[in-house]
Short mmCIF file of C-alpha atoms in Angstrom, two decimals:
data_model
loop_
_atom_site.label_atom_id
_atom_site.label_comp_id
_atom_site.label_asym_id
_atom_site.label_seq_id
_atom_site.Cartn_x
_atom_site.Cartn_y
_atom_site.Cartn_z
CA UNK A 7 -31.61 51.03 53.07
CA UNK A 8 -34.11 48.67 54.33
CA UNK A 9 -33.36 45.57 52.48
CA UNK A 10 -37.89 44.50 53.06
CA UNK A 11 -35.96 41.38 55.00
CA UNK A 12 -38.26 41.53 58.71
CA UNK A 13 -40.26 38.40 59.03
CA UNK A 14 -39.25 36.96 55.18
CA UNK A 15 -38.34 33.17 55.66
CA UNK A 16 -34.74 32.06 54.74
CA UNK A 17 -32.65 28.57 54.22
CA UNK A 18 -29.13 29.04 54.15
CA UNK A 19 -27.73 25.24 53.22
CA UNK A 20 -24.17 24.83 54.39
CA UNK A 21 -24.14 27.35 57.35
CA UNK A 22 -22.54 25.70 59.94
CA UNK A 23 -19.50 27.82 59.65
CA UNK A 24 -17.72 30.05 56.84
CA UNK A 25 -19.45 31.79 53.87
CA UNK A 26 -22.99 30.37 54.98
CA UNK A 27 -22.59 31.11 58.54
CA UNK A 28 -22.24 34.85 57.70
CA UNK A 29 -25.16 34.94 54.97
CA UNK A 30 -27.28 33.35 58.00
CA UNK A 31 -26.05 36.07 60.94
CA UNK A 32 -26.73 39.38 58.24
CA UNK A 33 -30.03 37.58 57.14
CA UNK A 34 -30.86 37.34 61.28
CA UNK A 35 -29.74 40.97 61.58
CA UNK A 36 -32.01 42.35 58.95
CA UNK A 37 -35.03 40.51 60.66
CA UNK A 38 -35.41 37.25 58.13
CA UNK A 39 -36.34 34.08 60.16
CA UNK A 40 -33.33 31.68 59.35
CA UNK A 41 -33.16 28.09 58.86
CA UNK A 42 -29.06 27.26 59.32
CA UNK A 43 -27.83 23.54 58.38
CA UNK A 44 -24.94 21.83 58.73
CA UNK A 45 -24.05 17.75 58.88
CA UNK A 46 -23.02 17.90 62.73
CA UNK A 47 -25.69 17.96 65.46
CA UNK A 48 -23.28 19.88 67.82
CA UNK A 49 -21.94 22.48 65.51
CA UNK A 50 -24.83 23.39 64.07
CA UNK A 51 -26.60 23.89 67.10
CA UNK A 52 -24.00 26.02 68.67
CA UNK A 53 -24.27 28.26 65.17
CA UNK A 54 -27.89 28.71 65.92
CA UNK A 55 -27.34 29.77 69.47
CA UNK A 56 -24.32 32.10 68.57
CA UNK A 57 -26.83 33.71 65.78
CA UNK A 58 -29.45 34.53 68.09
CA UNK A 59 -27.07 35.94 70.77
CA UNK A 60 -25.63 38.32 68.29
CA UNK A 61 -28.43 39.14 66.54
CA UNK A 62 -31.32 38.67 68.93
CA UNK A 63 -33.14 37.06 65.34
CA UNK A 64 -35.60 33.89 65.03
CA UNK A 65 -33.15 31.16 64.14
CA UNK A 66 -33.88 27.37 63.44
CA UNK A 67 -31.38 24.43 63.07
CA UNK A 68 -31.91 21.50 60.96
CA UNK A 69 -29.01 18.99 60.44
CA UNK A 70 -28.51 17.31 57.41
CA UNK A 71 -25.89 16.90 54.40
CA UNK A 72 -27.00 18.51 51.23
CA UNK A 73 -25.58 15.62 49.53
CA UNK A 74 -28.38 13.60 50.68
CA UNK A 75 -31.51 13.77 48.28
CA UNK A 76 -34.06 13.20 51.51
CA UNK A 77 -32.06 15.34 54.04
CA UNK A 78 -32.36 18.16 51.73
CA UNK A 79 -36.37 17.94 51.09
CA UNK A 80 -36.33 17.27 54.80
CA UNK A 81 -34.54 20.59 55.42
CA UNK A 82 -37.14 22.45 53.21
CA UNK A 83 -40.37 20.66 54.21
CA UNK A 84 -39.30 21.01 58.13
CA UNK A 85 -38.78 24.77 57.05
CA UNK A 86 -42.06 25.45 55.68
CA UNK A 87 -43.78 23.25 58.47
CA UNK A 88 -42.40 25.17 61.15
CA UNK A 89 -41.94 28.73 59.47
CA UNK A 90 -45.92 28.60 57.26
CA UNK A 91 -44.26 29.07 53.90
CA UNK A 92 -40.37 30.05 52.30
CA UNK A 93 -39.54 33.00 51.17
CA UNK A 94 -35.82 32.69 50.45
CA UNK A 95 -33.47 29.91 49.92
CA UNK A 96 -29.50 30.28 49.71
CA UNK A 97 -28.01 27.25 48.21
CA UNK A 98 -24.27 26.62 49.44
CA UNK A 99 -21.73 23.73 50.12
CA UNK A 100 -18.35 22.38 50.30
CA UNK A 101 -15.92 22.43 47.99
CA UNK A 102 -14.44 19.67 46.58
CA UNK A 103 -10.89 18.23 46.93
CA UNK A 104 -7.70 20.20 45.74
CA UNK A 105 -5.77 18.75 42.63
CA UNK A 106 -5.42 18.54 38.62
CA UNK A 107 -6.87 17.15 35.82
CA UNK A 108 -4.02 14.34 36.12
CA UNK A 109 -4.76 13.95 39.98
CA UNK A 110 -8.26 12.40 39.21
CA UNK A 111 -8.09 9.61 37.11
CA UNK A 112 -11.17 8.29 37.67
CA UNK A 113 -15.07 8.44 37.71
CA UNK A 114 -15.13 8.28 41.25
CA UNK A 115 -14.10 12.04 42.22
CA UNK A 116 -15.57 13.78 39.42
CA UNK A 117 -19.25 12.81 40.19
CA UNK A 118 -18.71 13.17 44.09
CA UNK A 119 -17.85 17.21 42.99
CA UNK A 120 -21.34 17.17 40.88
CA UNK A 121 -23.29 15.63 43.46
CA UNK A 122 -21.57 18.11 46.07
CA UNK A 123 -21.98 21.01 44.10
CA UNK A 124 -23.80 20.70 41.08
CA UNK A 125 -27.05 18.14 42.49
CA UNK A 126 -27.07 19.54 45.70
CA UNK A 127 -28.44 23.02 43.86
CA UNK A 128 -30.59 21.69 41.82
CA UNK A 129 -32.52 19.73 44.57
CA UNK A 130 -32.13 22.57 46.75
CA UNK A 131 -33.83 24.41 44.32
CA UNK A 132 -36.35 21.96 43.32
CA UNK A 133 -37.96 21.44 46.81
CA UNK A 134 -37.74 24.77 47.46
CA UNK A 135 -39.44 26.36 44.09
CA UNK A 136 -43.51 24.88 44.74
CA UNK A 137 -43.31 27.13 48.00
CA UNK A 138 -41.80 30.21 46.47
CA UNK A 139 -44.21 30.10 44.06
CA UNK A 140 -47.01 29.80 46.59
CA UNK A 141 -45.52 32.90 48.12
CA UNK A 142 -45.77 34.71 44.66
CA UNK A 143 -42.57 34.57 44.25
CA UNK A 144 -38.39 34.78 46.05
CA UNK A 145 -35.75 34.18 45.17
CA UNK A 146 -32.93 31.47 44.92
CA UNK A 147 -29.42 32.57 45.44
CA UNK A 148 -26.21 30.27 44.84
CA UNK A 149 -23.02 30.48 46.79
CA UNK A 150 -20.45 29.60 44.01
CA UNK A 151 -16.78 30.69 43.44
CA UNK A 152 -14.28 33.09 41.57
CA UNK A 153 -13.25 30.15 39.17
CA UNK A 154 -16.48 30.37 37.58
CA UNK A 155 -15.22 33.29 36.37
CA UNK A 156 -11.41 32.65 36.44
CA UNK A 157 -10.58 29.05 37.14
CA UNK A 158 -7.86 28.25 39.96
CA UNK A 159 -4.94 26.42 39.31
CA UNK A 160 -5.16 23.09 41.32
CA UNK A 161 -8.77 23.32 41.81
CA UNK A 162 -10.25 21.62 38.66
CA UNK A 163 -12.99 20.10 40.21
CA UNK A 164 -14.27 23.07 41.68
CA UNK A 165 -13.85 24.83 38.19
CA UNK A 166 -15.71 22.38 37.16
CA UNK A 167 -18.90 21.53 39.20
CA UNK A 168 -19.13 24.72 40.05
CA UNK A 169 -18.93 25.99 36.85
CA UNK A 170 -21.87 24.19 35.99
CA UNK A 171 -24.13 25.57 38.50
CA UNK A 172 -24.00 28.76 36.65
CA UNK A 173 -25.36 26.95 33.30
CA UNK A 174 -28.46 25.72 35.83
CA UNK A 175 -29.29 29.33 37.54
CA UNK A 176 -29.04 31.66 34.23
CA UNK A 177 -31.60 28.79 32.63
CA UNK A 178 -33.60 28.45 35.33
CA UNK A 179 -33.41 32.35 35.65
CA UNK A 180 -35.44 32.87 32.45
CA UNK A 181 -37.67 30.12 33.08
CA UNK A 182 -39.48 31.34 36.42
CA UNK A 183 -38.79 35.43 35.96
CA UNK A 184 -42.29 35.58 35.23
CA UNK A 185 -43.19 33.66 38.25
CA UNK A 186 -41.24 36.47 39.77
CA UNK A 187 -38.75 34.07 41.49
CA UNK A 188 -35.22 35.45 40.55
CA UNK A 189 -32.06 33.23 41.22
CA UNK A 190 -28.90 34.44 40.90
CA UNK A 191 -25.26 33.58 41.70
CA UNK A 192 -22.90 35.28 44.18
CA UNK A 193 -18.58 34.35 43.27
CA UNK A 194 -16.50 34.90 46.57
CA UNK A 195 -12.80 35.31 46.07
CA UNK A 196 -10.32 34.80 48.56
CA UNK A 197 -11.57 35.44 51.68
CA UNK A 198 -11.31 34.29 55.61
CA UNK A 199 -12.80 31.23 55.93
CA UNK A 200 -11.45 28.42 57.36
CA UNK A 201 -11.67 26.85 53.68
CA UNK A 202 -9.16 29.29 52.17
CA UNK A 203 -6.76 28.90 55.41
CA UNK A 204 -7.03 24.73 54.98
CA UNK A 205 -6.35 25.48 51.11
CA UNK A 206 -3.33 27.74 52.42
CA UNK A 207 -1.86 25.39 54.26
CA UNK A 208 -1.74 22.35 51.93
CA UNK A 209 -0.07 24.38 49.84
CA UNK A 210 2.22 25.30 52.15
CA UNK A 211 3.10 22.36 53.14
CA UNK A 212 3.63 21.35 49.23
CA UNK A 213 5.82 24.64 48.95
CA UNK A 214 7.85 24.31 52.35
CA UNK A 215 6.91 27.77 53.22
CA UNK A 216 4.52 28.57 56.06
CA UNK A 217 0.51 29.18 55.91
CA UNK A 218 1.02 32.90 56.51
CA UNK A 219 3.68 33.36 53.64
CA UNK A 220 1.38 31.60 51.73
CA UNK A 221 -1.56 33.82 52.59
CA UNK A 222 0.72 36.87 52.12
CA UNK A 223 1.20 35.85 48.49
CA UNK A 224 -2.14 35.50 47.81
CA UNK A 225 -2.92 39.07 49.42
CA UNK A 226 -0.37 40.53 46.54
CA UNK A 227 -2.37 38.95 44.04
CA UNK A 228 -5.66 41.15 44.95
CA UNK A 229 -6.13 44.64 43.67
CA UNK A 230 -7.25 45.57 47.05
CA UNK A 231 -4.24 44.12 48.61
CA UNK A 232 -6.11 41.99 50.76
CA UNK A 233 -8.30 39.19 51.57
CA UNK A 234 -11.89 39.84 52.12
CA UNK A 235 -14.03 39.53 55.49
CA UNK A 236 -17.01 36.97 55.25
CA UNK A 237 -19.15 39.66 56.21
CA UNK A 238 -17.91 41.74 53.26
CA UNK A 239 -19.35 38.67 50.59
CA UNK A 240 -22.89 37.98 53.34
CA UNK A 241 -23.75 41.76 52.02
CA UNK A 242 -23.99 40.92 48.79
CA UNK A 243 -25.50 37.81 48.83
CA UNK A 244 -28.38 39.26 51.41
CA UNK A 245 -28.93 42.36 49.34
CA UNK A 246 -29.28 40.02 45.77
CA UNK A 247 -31.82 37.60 48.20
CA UNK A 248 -33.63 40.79 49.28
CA UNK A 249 -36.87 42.40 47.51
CA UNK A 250 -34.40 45.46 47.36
CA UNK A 251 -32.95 43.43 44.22
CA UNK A 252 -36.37 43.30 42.93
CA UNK A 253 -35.30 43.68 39.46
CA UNK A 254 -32.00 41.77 39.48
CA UNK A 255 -32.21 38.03 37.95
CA UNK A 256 -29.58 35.55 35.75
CA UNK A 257 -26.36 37.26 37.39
CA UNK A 258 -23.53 36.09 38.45
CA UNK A 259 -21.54 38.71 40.74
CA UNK A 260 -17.94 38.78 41.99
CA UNK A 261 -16.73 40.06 45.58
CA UNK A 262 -13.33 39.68 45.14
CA UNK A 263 -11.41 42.71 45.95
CA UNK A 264 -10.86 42.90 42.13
CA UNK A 265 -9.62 39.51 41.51
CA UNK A 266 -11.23 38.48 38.36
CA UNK A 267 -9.01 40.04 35.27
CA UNK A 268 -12.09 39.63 32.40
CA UNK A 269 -14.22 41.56 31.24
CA UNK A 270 -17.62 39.53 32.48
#
């Protein structure tokens, strides 16, 4: 299928490594020009490099932290400056700290996980919406989690803030449909990333059994018996970015080998 990707413009926030790096290398591979960010100069620029060798794509590298208000309209306005317009814009970041509800006590950690997750979409989305609409029209696509769905145990302010992004994109979903910009949202579950494996091993640690026993478990857990691929959740997230998903707006989507138990 071809996903009508060649020469569209894409921002994929958070790409340094992870989730966003593979959304950035299958955008690049179906002929988008890609703008990959990350915080550190070096990193980022050696993801930029390593997209273009494997994908022989168009790919630019703008560093900033999308917890910054200005580095994020700088990442979008450089964009358009350099690219003549946007087309596409993936919003992704962090996650928060592990923990409960008794582990954060104060203000302090529960309004760094909004302005991680939570602000850092909606400004995202905010700088990038005037040029979509000059394009007439794109779409916005949100890198979330499975707890939106199902919330994990000893990640509460994850379950939280990200929760919350999916209250933004189904509202802002009916307000610009008919400006034809669709946003939707995109729920990895456990997958390969260096996130899950860091997760893995503080648990571990917690559990005095090893990171591998630990991933094992998890693996059990999943219908499919295992964890998934990064490249496995980039497919869906580049086919709901795509004009392919033309008609496809408000959603939030699972890839988690079967994870998520309800019914929605």
């Amino acid at each position: 299928m071809d996903l009508g990707l060649s020469g569209k413009v894409a921002i994929v926030a958070a790409s340094s490594k992870g989730l966003g790096r593979a959304v950035a290398t299958t955008l690049a591979r179906e002929g988008a020009l890609v703008t990959v960010n990350g915080r550190d100069p070096e990193t980022i620029a050696a993801t930029a490099a390593a997209i273009c060798d494997e994908t022989g794509g168009d790919v630019l590298e703008i560093v900033g932290d999308v917890r910054n208000p200005h580095d994020i309209q700088r990442l979008i306005d450089e964009t358009v400056a350099r690219r003549g317009g946007l087309d596409l814009l993936i919003c992704n970041a962090g996650g928060p700290p592990s923990g409960t509800f008794a582990s954060f006590p104060e203000d302090g950690p529960w309004l760094a996980a909004l302005e991680l997750n939570l602000m850092s979409t909606l400004r995202l989305s905010r700088a990038a919406l005037p040029h979509l609409e000059a394009r007439g029209g794109g779409s916005i696509t949100n890198i979330v989690s499975i707890s939106v769905k199902q919330p994990i145990p000893h990640l509460i302010l994850s379950n939280t803030a990200r929760t919350a992004v999916i209250g933004l994109a189904k509202s802002m979903a009916t307000e610009f449909a008919g400006r034809n910009i669709r946003i939707n949202n995109v729920c990895p579950g456990p997958t390969m990333t260096d996130r899950i494996t860091s997760l893995a091993a503080s648990r571990a640690e917690t559990s005095g059994r090893t990171m591998e026993e630990v991933l094992a478990e998890d693996a059990q857990e999943i219908p499919m018996g295992r964890l998934g691929e990064p490249e496995e959740f980039a497919n869906v997230v580049v086919f709901l970015a795509s004009p392919a998903a033309s008609y496809v707006t408000g959603v939030t989507i699972q890839v988690d080998g079967g994870s998520a138990r309800g019914l929605m």
